[in-house]
CSV table of C-alpha atoms and ligand atoms in Angstrom, one decimal:
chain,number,residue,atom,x,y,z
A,1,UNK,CA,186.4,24.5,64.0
A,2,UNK,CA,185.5,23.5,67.6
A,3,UNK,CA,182.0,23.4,69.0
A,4,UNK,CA,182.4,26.5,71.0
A,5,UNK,CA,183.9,28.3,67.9
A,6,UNK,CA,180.5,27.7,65.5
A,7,UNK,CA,178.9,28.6,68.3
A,8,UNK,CA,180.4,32.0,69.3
A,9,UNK,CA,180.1,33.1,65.2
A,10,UNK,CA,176.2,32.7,65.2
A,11,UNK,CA,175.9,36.6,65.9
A,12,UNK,CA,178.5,37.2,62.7
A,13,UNK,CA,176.6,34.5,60.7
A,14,UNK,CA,173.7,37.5,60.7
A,15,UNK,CA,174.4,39.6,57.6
A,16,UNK,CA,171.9,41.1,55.7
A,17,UNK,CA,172.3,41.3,51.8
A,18,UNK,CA,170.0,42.7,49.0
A,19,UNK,CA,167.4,40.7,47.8
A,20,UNK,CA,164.9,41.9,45.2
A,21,UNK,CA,162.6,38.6,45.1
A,22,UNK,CA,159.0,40.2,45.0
A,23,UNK,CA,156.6,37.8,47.2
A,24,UNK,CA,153.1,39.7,46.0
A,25,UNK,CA,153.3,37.5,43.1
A,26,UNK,CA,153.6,34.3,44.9
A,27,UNK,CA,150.0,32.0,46.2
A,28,UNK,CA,151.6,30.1,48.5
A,29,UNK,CA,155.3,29.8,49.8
A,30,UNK,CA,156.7,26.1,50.8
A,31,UNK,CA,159.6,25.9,52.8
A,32,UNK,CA,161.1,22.2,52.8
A,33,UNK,CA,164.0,20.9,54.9
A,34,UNK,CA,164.8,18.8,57.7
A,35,UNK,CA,167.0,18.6,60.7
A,36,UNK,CA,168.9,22.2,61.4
A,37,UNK,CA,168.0,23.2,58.1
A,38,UNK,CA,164.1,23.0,59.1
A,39,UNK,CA,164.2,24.6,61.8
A,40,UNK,CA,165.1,27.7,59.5
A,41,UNK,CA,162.1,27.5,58.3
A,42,UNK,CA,159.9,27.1,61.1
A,43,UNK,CA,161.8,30.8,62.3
A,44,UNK,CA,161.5,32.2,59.4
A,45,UNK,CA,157.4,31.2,58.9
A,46,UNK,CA,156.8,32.3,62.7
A,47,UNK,CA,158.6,35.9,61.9
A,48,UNK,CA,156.4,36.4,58.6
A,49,UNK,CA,153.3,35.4,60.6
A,50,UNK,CA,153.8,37.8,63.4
A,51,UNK,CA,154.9,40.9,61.1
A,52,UNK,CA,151.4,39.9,58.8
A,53,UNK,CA,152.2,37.9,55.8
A,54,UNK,CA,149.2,36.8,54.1
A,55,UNK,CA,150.4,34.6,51.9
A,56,UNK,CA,149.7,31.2,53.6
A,57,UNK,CA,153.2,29.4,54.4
A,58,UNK,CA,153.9,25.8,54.5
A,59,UNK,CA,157.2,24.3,56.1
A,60,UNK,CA,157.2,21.0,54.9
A,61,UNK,CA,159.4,18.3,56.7
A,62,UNK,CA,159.6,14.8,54.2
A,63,UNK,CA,159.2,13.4,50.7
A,64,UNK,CA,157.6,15.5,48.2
A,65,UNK,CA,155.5,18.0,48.4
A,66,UNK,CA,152.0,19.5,49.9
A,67,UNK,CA,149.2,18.8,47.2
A,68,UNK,CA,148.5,23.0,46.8
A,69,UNK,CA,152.1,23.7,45.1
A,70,UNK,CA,151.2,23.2,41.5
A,71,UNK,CA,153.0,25.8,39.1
A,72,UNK,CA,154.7,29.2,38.9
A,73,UNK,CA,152.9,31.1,41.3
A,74,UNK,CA,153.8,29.1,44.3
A,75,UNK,CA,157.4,29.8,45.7
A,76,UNK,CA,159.3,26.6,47.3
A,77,UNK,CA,162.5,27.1,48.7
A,78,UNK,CA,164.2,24.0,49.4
A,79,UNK,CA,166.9,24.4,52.1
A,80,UNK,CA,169.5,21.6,53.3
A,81,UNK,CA,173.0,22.8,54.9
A,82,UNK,CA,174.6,19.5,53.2
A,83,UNK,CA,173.1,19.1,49.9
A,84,UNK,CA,172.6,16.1,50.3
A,85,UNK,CA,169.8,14.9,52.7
A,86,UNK,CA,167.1,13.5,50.6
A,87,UNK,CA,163.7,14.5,51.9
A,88,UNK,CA,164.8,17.5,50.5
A,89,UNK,CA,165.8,16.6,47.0
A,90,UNK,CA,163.1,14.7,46.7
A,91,UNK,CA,160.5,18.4,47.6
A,92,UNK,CA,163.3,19.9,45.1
A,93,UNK,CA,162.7,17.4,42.2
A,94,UNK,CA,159.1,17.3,43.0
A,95,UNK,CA,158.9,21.2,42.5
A,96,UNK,CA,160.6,21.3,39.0
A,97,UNK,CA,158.3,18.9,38.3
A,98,UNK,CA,155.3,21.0,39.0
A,99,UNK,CA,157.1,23.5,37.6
A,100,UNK,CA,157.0,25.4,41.0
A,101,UNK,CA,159.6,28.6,41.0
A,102,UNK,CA,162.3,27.4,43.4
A,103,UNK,CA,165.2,28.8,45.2
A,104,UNK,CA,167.5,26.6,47.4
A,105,UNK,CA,169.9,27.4,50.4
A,106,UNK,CA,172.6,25.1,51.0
A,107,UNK,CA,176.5,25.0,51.4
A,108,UNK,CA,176.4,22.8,48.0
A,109,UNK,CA,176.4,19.3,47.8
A,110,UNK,CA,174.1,17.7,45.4
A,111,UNK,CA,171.2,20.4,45.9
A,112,UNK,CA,173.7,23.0,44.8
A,113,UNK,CA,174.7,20.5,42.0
A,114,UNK,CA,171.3,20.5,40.7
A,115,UNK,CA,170.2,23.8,41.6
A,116,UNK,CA,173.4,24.9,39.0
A,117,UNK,CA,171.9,22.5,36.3
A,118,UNK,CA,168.1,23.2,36.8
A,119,UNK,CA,169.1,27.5,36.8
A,120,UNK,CA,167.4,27.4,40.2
A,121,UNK,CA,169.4,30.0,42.6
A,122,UNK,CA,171.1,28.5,45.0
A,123,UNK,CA,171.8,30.8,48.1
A,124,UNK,CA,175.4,29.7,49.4
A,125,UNK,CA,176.3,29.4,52.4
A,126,UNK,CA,179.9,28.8,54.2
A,127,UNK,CA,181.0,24.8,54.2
A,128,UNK,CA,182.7,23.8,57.2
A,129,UNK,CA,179.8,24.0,59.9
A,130,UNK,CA,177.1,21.4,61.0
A,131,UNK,CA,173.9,22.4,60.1
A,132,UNK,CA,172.8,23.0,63.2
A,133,UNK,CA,175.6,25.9,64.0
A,134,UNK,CA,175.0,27.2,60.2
A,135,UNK,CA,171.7,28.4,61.6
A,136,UNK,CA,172.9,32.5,61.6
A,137,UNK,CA,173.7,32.0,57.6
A,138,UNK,CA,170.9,30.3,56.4
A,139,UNK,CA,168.5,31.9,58.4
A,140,UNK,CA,169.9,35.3,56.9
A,141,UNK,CA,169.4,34.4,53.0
A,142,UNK,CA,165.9,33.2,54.1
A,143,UNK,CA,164.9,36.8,55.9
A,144,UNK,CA,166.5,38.5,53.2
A,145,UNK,CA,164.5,36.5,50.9
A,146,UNK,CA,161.4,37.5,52.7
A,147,UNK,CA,162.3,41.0,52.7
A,148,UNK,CA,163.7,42.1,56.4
A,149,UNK,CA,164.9,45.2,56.5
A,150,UNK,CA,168.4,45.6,57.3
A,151,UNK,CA,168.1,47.7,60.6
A,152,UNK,CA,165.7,44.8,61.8
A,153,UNK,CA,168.9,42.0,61.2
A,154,UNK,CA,171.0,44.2,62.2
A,155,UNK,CA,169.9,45.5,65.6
A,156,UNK,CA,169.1,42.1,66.2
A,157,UNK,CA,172.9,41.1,65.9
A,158,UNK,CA,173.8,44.0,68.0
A,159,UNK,CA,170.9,42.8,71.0
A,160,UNK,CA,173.0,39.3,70.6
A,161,UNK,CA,176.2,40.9,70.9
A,162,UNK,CA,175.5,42.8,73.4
A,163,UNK,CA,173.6,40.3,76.1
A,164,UNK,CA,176.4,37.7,74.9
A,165,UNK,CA,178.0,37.1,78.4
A,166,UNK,CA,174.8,37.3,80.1
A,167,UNK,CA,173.5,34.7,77.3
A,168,UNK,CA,176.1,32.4,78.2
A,169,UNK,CA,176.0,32.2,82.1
A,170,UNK,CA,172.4,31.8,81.8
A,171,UNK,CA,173.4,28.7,79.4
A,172,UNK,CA,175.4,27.5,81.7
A,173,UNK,CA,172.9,28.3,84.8
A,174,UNK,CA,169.9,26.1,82.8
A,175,UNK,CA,172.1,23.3,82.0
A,176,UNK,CA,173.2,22.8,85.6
A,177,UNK,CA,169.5,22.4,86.6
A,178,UNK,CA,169.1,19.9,83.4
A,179,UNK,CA,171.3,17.5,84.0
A,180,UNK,CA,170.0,14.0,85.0
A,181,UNK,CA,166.4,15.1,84.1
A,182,UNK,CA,164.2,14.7,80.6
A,183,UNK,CA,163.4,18.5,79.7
A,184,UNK,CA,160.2,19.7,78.6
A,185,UNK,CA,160.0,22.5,76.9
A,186,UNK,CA,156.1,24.3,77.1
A,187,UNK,CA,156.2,27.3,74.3
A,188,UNK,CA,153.3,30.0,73.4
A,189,UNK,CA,152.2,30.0,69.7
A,190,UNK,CA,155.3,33.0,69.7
A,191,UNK,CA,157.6,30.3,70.7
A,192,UNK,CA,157.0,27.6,69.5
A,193,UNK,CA,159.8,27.2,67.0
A,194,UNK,CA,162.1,28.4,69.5
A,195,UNK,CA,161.3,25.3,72.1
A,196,UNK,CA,161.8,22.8,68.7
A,197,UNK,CA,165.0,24.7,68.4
A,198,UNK,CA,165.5,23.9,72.2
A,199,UNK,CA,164.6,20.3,72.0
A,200,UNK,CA,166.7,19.7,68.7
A,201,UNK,CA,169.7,21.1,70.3
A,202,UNK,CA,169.1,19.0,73.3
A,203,UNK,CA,168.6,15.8,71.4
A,204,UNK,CA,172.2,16.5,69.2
A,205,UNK,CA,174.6,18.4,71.3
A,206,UNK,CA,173.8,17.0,74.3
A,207,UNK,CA,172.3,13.8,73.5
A,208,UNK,CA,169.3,13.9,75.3
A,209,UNK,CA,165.8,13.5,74.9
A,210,UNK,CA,164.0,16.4,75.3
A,211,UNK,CA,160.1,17.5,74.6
A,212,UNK,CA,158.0,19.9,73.6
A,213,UNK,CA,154.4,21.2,74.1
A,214,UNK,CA,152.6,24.1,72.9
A,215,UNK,CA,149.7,26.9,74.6
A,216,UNK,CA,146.5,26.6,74.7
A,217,UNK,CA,147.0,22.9,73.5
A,218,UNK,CA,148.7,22.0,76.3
A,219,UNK,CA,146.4,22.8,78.7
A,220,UNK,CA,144.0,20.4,77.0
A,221,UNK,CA,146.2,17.3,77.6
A,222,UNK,CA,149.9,17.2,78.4
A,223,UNK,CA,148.7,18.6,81.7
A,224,UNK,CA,147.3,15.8,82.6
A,225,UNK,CA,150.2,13.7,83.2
A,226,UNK,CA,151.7,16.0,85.6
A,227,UNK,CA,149.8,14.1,87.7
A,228,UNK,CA,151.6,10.9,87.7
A,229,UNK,CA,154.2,12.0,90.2
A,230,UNK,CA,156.4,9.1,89.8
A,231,UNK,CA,157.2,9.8,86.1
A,232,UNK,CA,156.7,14.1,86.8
A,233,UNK,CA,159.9,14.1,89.1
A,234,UNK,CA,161.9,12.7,86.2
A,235,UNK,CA,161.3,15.7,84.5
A,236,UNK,CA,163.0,19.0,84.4
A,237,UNK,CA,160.4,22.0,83.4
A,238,UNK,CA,160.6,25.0,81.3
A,239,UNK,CA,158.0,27.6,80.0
A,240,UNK,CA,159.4,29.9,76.9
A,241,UNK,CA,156.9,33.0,76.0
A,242,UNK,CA,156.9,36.3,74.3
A,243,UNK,CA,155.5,39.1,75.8
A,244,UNK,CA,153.9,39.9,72.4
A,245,UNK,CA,151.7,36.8,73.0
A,246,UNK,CA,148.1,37.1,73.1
A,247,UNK,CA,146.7,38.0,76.7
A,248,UNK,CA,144.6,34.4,77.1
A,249,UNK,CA,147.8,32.7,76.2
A,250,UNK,CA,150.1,35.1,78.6
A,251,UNK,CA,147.4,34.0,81.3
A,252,UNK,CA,147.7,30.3,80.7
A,253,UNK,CA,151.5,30.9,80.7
A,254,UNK,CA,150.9,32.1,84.4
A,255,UNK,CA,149.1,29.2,85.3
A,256,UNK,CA,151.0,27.1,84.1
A,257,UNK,CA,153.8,28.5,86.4
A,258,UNK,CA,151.8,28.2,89.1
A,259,UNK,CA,150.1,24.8,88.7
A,260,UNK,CA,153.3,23.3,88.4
A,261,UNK,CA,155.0,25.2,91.3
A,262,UNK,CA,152.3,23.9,93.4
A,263,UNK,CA,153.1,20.2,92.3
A,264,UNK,CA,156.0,21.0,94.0
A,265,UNK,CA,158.5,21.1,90.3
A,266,UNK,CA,160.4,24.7,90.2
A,267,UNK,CA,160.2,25.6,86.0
A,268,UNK,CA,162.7,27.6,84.4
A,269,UNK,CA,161.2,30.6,83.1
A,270,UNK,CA,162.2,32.3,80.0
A,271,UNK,CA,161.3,35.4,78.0
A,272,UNK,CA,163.5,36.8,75.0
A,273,UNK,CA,165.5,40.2,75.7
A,274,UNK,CA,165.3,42.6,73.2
A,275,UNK,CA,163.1,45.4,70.7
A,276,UNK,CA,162.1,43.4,68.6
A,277,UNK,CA,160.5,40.3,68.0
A,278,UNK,CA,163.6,38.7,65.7
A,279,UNK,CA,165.6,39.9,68.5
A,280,UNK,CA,163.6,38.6,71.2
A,281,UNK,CA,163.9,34.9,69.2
A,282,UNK,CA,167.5,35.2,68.6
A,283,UNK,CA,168.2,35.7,72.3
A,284,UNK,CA,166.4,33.0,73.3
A,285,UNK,CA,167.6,30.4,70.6
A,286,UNK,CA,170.9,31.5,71.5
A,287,UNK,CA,170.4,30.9,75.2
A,288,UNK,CA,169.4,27.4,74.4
A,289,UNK,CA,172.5,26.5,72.1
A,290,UNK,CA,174.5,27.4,75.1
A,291,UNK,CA,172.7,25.1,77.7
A,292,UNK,CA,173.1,21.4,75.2
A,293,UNK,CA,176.5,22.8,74.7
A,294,UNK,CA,177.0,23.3,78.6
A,295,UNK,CA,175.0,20.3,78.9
A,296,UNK,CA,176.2,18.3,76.2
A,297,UNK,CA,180.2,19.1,79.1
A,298,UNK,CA,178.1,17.4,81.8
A,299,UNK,CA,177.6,14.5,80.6
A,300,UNK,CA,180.6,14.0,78.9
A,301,UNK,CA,179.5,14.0,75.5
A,302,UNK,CA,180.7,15.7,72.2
A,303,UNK,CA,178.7,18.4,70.9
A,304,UNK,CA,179.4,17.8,67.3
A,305,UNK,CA,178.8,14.2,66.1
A,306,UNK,CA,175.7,13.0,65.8
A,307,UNK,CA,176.3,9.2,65.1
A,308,UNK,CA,172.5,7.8,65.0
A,309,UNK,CA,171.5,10.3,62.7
A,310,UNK,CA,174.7,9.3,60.4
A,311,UNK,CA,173.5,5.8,60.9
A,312,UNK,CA,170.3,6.1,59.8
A,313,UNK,CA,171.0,8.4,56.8
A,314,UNK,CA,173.7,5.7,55.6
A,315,UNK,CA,170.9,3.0,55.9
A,316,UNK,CA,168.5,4.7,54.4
A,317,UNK,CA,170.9,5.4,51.4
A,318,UNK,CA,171.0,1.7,50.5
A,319,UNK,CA,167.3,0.8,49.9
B,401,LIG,O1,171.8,19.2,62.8
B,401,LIG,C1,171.9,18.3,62.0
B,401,LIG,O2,173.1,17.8,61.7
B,401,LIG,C2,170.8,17.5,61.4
B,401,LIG,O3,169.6,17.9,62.0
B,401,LIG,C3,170.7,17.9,59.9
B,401,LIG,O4,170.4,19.3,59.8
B,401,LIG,C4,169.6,17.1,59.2
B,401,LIG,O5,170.0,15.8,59.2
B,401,LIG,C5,169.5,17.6,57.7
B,401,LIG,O6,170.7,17.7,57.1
B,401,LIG,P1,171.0,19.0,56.2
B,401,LIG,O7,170.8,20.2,57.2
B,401,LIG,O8,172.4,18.9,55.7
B,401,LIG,O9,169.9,19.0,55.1
């Protein structure tokens, strides 16, 4: 399947099935996975946040696992696209071992494998994807494990569907005013997984470096080096928000406009289109696949392979 084709599929990667998983029961809930596969996570925790979870949520990105999972009452799910990447085994073998009640996400691989052995449900997903483009299905079995409601993933399938052409222009429009700089992508607490999403995107379709800051944070630090001019003008600016963010923070995101307009940089401002606030996130996370993959064109690179990371995993495998 090409690039352009995993891409197009993410609104038909949004299904909704039954899941009767009861949370009340759970103390804590871990998420663990790394890559395109974390980045699930950090959606999914910043979507139970904002609709009022109390259950304190961890998304957990390396070996192991945080020191609070210990037995049945804390839920871990363990998701890896591949199987096989093995930060995430590792949280998987470390939660039978605490005898943590797990559920995994993957496509197979040797997650799936074990998941089979261990009784631990795996939640399949289609093969045949990178991870990165299987965002729509794993994100789906992880909503529907939190309990969305199917209006809620649907309507925010049919918002996608329906700003699609409008989704990809602007893509195309954001990457053109990219190119030949270093992004920086500034987020509101709302937003913040969406500018990772961003960045990650940049960094493998379009092999670029890209970075990310957050409100208020920002404001006590990365602002700052805005004024070393020399290094500001290699940088290309955007500010992503929600218009659900807190007042304070929508403030800062308006001076933040206007501080860096007056140093003379023109940001790219961006708020997500739609009802709700899953639909608002899709819309923008979709916007930004489209500008690495229209970025990724410009500088002649191939969306798909991701040859360092492949490197690395291969070198890692050996020790
Ligand atoms: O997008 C990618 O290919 C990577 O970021 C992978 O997601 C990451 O290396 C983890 O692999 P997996 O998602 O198979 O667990």
């Amino acid at each position: 399947m090409s690039p352009e084709q995993m891409l197009k599929s993410f609104p038909d990667q949004l299904d909704w099935e039954k899941n009767d998983t009861d949370l009340s029961t759970y103390r804590t809930i871990t998420f663990c996975g790394m890559g395109g596969s974390g980045i699930v996570a950090d959606i999914a925790k910043s979507w139970m946040e904002h609709r009022g979870c109390k259950i304190p949520m961890i998304v957990h990105k390396g070996y192991g696992l945080p020191n609070v999972v210990d037995g049945e009452e804390h839920l871990v799910v363990c998701i890896s696209y591949s199987g096989n990447t093995e930060e995430t085994l590792s949280a998987f073998s470390e939660a039978l071992r605490r005898q943590a009640t797990v559920v995994c996400i993957s496509s197979g691989g040797k997650l799936g494998e074990l998941a089979g052995s261990n009784g631990v449900l795996n939640l399949e997903v289609p093969q045949g994807f990178v991870p990165r483009f299987a965002l729509g299905f794993m994100l789906s079995k992880l909503l529907c494990l939190l309990g969305i409601d199917r209006e809620e993933l649907e309507d925010a399938r049919e918002n996608l569907k329906s700003l699609y052409e409008n989704i990809k222009n602007k893509g195309e429009e954001i990457a053109q005013k990219l190119y030949s700089y270093i992004p920086v992508i500034y987020s509101t607490p709302l937003t913040e997984a969406i500018a990772y999403r961003w960045k990650s995107q940049l960094n493998e379709n379009a092999k670029t470096p890209a970075y990310t800051a957050t409100l208020p944070e920002m404001h006590h630090n990365e602002v700052v080096g805005w004024e070393n001019a020399e290094l500001r003008n290699k940088l290309a600016f955007l500010v992503i928000f929600d218009p659900k963010d807190n007042d304070r923070v929508r403030a800062r995101v308006d001076i933040t406009i206007k501080l860096l307009k007056d140093l003379g940089a023109v940001p790219v401002v961006l708020g997500g289109d739609g009802n709700s606030y899953l639909s608002r996130m899709f819309h923008l996370i979709h916007v930004g696949d489209w500008v690495s993959y229209y970025l990724a064109g410009k500088y002649g690179f191939q969306p798909l392979p991701t040859e360092t990371i492949d490197r690395i995993k291969r070198e890692i495998s050996k020790l």
